[in-house]
Short mmCIF file of C-alpha atoms in Angstrom, two decimals:
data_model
loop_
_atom_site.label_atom_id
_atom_site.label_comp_id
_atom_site.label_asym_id
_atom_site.label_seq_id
_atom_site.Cartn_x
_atom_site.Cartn_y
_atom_site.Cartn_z
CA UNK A 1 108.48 82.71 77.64
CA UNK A 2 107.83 85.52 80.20
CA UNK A 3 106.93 88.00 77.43
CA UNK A 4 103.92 86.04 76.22
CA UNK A 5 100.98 87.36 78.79
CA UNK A 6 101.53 89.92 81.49
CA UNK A 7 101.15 88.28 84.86
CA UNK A 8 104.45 85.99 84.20
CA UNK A 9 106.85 88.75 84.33
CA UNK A 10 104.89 91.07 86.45
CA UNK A 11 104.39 88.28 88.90
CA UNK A 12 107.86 87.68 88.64
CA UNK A 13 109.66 90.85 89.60
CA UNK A 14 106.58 91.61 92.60
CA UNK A 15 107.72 89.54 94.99
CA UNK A 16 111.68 91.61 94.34
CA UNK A 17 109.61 94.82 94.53
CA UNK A 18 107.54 93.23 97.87
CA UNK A 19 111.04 92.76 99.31
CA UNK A 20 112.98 95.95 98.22
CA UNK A 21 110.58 98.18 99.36
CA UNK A 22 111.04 96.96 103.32
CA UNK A 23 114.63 96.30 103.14
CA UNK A 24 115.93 99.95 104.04
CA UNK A 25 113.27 99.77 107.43
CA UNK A 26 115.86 97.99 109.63
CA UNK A 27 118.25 100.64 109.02
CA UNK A 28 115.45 103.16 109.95
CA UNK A 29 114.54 101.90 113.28
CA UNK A 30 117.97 100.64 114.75
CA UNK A 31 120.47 102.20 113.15
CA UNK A 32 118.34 105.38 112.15
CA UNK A 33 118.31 107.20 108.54
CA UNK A 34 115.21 110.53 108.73
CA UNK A 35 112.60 108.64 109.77
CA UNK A 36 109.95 110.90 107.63
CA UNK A 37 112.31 110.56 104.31
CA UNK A 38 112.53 107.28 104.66
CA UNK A 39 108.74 106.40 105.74
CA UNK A 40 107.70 108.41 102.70
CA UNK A 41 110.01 106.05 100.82
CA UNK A 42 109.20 102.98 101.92
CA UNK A 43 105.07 103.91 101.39
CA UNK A 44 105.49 105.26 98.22
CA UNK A 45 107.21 101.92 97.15
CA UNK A 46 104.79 99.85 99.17
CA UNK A 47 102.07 101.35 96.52
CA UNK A 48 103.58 102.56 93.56
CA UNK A 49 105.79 99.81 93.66
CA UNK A 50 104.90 96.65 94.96
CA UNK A 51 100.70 97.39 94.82
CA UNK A 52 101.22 98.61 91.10
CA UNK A 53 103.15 95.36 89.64
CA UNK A 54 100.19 93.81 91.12
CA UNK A 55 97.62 95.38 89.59
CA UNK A 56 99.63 95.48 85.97
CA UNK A 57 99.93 91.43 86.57
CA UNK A 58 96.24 91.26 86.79
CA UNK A 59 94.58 93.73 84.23
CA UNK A 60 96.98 92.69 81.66
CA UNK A 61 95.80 88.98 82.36
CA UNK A 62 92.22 89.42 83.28
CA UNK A 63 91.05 91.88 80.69
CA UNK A 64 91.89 90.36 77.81
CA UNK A 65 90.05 87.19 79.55
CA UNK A 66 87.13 89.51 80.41
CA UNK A 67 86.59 91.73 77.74
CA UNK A 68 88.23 89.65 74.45
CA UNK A 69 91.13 92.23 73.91
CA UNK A 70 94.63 91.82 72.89
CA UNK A 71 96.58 90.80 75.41
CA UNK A 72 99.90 93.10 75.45
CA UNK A 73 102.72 91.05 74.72
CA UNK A 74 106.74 91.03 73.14
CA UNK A 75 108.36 94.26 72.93
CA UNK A 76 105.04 96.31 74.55
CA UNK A 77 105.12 94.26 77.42
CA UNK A 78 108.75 95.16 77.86
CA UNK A 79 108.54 98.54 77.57
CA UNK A 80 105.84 98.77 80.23
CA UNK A 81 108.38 96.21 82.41
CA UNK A 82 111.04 98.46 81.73
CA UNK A 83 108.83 101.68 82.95
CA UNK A 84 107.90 100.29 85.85
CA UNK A 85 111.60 99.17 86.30
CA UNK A 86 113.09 102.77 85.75
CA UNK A 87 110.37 104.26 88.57
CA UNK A 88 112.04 101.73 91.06
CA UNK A 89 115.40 102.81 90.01
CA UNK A 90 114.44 106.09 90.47
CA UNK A 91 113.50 105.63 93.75
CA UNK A 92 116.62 103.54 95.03
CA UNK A 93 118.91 106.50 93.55
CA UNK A 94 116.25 109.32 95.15
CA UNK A 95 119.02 112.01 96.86
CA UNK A 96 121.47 111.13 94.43
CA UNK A 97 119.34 111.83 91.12
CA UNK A 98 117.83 115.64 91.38
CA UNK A 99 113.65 115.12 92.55
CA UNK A 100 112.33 116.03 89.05
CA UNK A 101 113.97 112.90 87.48
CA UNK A 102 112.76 110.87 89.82
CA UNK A 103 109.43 112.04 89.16
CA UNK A 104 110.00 111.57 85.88
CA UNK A 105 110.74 108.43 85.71
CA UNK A 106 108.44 106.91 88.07
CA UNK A 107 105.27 108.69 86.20
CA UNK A 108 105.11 106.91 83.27
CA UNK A 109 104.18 103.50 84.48
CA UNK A 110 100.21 103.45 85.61
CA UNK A 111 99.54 106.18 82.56
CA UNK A 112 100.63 103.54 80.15
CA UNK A 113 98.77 100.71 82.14
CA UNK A 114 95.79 102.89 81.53
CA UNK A 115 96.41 103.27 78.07
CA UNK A 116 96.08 99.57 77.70
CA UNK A 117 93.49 99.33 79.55
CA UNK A 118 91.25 102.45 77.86
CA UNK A 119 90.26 100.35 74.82
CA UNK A 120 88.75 97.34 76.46
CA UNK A 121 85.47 100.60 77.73
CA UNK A 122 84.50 100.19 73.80
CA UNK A 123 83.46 96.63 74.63
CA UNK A 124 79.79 95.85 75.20
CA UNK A 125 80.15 93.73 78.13
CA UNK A 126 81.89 93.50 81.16
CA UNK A 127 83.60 97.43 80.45
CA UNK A 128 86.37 97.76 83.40
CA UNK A 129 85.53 101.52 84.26
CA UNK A 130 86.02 101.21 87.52
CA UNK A 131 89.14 100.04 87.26
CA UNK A 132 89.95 102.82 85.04
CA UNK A 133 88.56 105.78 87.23
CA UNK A 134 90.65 103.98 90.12
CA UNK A 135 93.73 104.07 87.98
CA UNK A 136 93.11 107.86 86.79
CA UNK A 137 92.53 108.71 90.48
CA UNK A 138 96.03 106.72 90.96
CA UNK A 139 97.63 108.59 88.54
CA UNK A 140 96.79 112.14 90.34
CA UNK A 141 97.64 110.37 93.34
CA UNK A 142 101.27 109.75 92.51
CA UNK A 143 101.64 112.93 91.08
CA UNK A 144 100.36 115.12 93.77
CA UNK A 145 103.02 112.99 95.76
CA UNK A 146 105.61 114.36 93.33
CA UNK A 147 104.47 117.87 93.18
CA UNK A 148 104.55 118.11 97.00
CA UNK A 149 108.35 116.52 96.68
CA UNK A 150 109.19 119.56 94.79
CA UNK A 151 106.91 121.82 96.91
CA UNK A 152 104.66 122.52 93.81
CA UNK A 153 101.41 121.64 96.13
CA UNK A 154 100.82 121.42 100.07
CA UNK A 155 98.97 118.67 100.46
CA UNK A 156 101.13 115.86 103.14
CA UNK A 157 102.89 113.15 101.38
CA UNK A 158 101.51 110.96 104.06
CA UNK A 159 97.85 111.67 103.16
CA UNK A 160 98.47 111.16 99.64
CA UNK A 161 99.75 107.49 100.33
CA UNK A 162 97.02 106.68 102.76
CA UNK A 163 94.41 107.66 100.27
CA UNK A 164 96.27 105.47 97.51
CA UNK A 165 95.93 102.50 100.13
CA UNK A 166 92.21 103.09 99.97
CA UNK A 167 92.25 102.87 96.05
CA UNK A 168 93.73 99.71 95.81
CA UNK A 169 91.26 98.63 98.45
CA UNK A 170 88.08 99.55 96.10
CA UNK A 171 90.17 97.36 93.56
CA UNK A 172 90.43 95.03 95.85
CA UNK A 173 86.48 95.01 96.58
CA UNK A 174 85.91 95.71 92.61
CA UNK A 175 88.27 92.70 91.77
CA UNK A 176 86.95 90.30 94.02
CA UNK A 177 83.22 90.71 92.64
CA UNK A 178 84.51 89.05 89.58
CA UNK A 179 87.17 86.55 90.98
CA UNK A 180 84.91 85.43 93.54
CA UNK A 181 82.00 83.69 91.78
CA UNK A 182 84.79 81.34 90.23
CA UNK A 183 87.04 80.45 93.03
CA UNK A 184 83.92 79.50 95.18
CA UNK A 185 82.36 77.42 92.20
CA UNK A 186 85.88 75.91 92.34
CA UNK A 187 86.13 75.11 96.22
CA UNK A 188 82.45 73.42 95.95
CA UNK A 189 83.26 71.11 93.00
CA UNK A 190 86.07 70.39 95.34
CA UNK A 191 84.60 69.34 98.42
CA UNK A 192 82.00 67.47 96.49
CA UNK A 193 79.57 70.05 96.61
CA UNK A 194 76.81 71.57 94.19
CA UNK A 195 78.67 74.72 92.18
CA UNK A 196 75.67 76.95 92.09
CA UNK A 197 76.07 80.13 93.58
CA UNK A 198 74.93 83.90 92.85
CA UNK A 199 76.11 86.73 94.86
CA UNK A 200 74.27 89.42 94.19
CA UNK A 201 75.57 92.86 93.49
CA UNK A 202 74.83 94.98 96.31
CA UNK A 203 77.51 93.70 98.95
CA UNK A 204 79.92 94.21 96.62
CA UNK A 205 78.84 97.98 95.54
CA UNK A 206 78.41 98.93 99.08
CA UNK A 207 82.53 97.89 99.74
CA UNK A 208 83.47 99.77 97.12
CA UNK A 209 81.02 102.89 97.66
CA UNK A 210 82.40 103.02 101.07
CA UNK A 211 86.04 102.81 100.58
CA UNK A 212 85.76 105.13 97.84
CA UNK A 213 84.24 107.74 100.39
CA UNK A 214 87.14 106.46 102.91
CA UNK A 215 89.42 107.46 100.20
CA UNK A 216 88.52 111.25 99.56
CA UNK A 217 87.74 111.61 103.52
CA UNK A 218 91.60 110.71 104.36
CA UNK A 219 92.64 113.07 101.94
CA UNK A 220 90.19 116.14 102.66
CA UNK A 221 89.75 115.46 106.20
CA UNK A 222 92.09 112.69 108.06
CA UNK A 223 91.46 113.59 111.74
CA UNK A 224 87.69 113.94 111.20
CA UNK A 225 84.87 112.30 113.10
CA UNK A 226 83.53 111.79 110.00
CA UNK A 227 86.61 109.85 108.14
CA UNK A 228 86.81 107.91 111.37
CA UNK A 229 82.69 106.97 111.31
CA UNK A 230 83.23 106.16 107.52
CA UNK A 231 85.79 103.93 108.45
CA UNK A 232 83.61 101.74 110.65
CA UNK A 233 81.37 101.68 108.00
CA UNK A 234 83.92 100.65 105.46
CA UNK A 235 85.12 98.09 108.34
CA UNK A 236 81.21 96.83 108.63
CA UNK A 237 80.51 96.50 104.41
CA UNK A 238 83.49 94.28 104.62
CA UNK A 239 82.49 92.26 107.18
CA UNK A 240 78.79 91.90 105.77
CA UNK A 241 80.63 90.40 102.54
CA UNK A 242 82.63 87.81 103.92
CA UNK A 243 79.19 86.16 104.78
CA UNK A 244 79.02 85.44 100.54
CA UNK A 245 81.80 82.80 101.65
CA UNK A 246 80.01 80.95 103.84
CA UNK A 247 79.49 77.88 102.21
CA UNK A 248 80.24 74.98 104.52
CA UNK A 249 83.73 73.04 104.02
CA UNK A 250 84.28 75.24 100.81
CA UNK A 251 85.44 78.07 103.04
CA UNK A 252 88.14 75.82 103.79
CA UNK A 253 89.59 76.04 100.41
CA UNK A 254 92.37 77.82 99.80
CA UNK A 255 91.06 79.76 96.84
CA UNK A 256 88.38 81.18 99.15
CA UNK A 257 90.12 81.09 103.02
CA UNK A 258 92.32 83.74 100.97
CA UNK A 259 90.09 86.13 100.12
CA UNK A 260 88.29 85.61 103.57
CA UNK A 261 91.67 86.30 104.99
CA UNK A 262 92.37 89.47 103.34
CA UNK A 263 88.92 91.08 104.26
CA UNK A 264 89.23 89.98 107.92
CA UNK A 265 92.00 92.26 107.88
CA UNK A 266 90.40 95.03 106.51
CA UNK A 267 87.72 94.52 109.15
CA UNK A 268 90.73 94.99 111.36
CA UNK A 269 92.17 97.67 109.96
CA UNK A 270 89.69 99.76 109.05
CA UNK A 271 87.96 99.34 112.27
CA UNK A 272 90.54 99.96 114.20
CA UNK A 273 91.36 102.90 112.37
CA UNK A 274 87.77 104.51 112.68
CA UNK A 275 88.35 104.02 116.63
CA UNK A 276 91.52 105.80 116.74
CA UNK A 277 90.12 108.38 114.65
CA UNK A 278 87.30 108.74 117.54
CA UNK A 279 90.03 108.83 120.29
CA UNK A 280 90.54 105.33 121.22
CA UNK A 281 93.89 105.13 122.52
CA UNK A 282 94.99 103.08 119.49
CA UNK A 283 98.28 103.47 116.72
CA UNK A 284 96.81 104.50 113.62
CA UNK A 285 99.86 103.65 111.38
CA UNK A 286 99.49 100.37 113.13
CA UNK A 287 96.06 99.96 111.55
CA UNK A 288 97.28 100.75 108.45
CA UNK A 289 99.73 98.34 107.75
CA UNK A 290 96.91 95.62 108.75
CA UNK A 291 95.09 97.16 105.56
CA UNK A 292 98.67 97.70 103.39
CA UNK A 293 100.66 94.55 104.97
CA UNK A 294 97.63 92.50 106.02
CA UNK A 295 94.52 92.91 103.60
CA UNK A 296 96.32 94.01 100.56
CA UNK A 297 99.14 91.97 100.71
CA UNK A 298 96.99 88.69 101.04
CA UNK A 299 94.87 89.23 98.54
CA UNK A 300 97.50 90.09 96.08
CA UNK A 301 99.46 86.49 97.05
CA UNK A 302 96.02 84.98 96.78
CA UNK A 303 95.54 86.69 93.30
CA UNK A 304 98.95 85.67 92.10
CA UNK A 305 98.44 82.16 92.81
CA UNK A 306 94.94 81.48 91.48
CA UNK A 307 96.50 83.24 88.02
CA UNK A 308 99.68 81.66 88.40
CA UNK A 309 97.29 78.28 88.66
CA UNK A 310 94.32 78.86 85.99
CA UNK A 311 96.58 80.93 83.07
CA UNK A 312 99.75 77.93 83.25
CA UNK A 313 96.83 75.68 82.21
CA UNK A 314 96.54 74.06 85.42
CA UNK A 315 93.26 73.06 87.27
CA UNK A 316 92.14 73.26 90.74
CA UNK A 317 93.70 72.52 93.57
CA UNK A 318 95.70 75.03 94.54
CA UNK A 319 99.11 72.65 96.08
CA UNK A 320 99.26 72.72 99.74
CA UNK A 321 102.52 75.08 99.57
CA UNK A 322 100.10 77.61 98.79
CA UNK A 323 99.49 78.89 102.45
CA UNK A 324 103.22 79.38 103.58
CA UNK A 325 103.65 83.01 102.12
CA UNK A 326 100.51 84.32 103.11
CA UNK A 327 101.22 82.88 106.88
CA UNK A 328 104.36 84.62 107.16
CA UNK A 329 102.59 87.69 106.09
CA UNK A 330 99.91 87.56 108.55
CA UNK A 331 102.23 86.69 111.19
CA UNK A 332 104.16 89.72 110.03
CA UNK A 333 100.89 91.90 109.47
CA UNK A 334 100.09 90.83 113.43
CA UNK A 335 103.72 91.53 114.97
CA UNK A 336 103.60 95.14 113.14
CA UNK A 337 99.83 95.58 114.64
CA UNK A 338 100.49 94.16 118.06
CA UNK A 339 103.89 95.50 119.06
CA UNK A 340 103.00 99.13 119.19
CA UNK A 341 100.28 98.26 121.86
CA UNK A 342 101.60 95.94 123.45
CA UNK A 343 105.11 97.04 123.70
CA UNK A 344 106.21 99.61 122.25
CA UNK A 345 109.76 99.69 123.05
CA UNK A 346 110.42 96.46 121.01
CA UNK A 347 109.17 98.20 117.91
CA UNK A 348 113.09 98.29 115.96
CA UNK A 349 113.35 94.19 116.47
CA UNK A 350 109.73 93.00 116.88
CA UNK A 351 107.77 95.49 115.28
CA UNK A 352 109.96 96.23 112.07
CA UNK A 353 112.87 94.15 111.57
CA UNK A 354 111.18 90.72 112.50
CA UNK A 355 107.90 91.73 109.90
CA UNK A 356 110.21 92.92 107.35
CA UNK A 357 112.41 89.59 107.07
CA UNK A 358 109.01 87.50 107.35
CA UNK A 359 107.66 89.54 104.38
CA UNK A 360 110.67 88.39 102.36
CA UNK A 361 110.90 85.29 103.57
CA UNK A 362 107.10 84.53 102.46
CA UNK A 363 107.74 86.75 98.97
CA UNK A 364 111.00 84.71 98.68
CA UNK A 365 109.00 81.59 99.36
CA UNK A 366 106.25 82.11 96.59
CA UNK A 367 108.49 83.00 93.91
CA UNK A 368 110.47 79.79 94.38
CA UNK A 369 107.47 77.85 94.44
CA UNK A 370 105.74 79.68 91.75
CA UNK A 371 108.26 80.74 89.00
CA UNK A 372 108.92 77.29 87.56
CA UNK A 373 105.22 77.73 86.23
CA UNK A 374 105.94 81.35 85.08
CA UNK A 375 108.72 80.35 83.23
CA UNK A 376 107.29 77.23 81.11
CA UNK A 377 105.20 77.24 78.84
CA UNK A 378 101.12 76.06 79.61
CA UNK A 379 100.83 72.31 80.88
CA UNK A 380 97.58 72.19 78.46
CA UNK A 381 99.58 73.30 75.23
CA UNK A 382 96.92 76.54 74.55
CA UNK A 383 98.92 79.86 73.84
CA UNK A 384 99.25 82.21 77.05
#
């Protein structure tokens, strides 16, 4: 049943690829592996990993929905679970296999997502180039990481991953430009409301135009003044856009406090980040994991549900269980923001261990509540 549309098995195996990629940071902090080795590790996962079966769950499901394409299913969809599968392997046996296998085998995953993706531009409407330039630039992104692994280029690992962050924020911004109009529709035929809305375009080009310029600054010019005003700029776009959901006792809807959630965060993040950049005495890496572990994170549990809902041929509401995981992650996202300022020297328990097993717990928590519908087939008998 899994093989039959993408976002059951890549929804599926996320939540083991949300939880493998933090497991090893315990170790790191109190009981100490290299702490750059492993921080590469754990980022590169945190993206390539985790971010990446995220995005493959939601092209493969949303562009054959948008743009009338084949969906990939059967032994295709395999093959691009099984890609993604040998990358992670890869990574788990990095220092026992020699660096240009692991390359190797983690490279071929967002090519081939691309591939699929590459014949839905010869539509007429609703052509997903962004989300193809975004994967392209994803693509170089990974591997520049694993040319600088093998000392081919120069260019800091760390950059490379912050940059990547930034992508998957413009998807973030891209994707929500065409989830939005639906799940707000949704929350006001819910609350007894009328379901007309428009949100016009410009809010949502101006998040993406300015992540997309916080992108390329973090990897030209990280310690700028510049990167750091183009991050309060980034932090302000978002912040203009959560006014499109406004809209009374709808807000309260899970479908929408989600997304309003996730871009909070990025208002955090980002803004924070532009003020350390500018010499306020605050931890950058802190900032980030309120865009990777706060922002990101939320919107992709918020993503996975509202699929997990609409594509098992289920209608709106969301059930109530829905806002467990994405509480543990913001309590998570907030201990691994606030501990470095406010106490530093509890960083291995509060800062990294406690986060890590309230990321798994809420991961943990979704998929049990959430694969019973992956697994069976659609409650409304329509293929999918």
């Amino acid at each position: 049943m899994v093989w039959v549309y993408g976002f059951r098995v890549f929804f599926l195996i996320l939540p083991l690829a949300a939880m493998g990629a933090v497991a090893p940071l315990p170790l790191l902090w109190l009981g100490g592996a290299g702490g750059g080795a492993m921080g590469a590790w754990h980022g590169h996962e945190q993206v390539f990993g985790f971010l990446a079966a995220a995005l493959a769950g939601f092209l493969l499901t949303a562009l054959p929905s948008w743009t009338g394409c084949r969906p990939v299913t059967g032994g295709a969809l395999k093959a691009m679970a099984a890609l993604w599968l040998a990358g992670r392997i890869g990574f788990w046996l990095d220092g026992v296999l020699p660096p240009w296998l692991v390359a190797l085998l983690d490279l071929g995953f967002l090519p081939a997502l691309l591939a699929t993706a590459l014949p839905a531009l010869g539509r007429k409407e609703r052509r997903p180039w962004e989300f193809c330039l975004v994967l392209a630039a994803l693509i170089a992104g990974n591997a520049a990481f694993h040319l600088e692994r093998l000392g081919v280029v120069a260019v800091a690992a760390d950059r490379i991953l912050f940059a990547a962050i930034d992508l998957f924020l413009v998807l973030v911004a891209v994707a929500a430009g065409r989830i939005l109009p639906v799940t707000i529709r949704s929350a006001l035929v819910e609350v007894g409301q009328p379901p007309d809305i428009r949100l016009p375009p410009g809010r949502r080009h101006l998040a993406a135009a300015t992540l997309c310029l916080m992108a390329v600054a973090e990897l030209a010019a990280p310690h700028s003044p510049v990167t750091g005003w183009l991050a309060l700029a980034a932090a302000c776009a978002q912040a203009d856009r959560m006014t499109e959901m406004h809209h009374g006792a709808a807000l309260r809807r899970p479908q929408v406090m989600l997304f309003y959630m996730a871009h909070l965060w990025m208002v955090v993040g980002l803004g924070g980040l532009g003020l350390a950049i500018l010499g306020l005495p605050l931890d950058p890496l802190a900032m980030r994991h309120a865009l990777g572990l706060g922002a990101a994170a939320t919107t992709v549990l918020a993503v996975m549900s509202i699929v997990a809902l609409r594509h098992t041929g289920r209608p709106f509401p969301l059930p109530r269980a829905v806002w467990v995981a994405p509480a543990l992650v913001g309590l998570a996202a907030a201990l691994r923001v606030g501990v470095p300022h406010l106490d530093p020297e509890a960083m291995g328990v509060w800062g990294v261990t406690v986060p890590a097993l309230l990321w798994s717990a809420a991961f943990g928590f979704w998929l049990w509540r959430f694969a019973p519908w992956l697994t069976a087939p659609r409650v409304d008998g329509q293929p999918g």
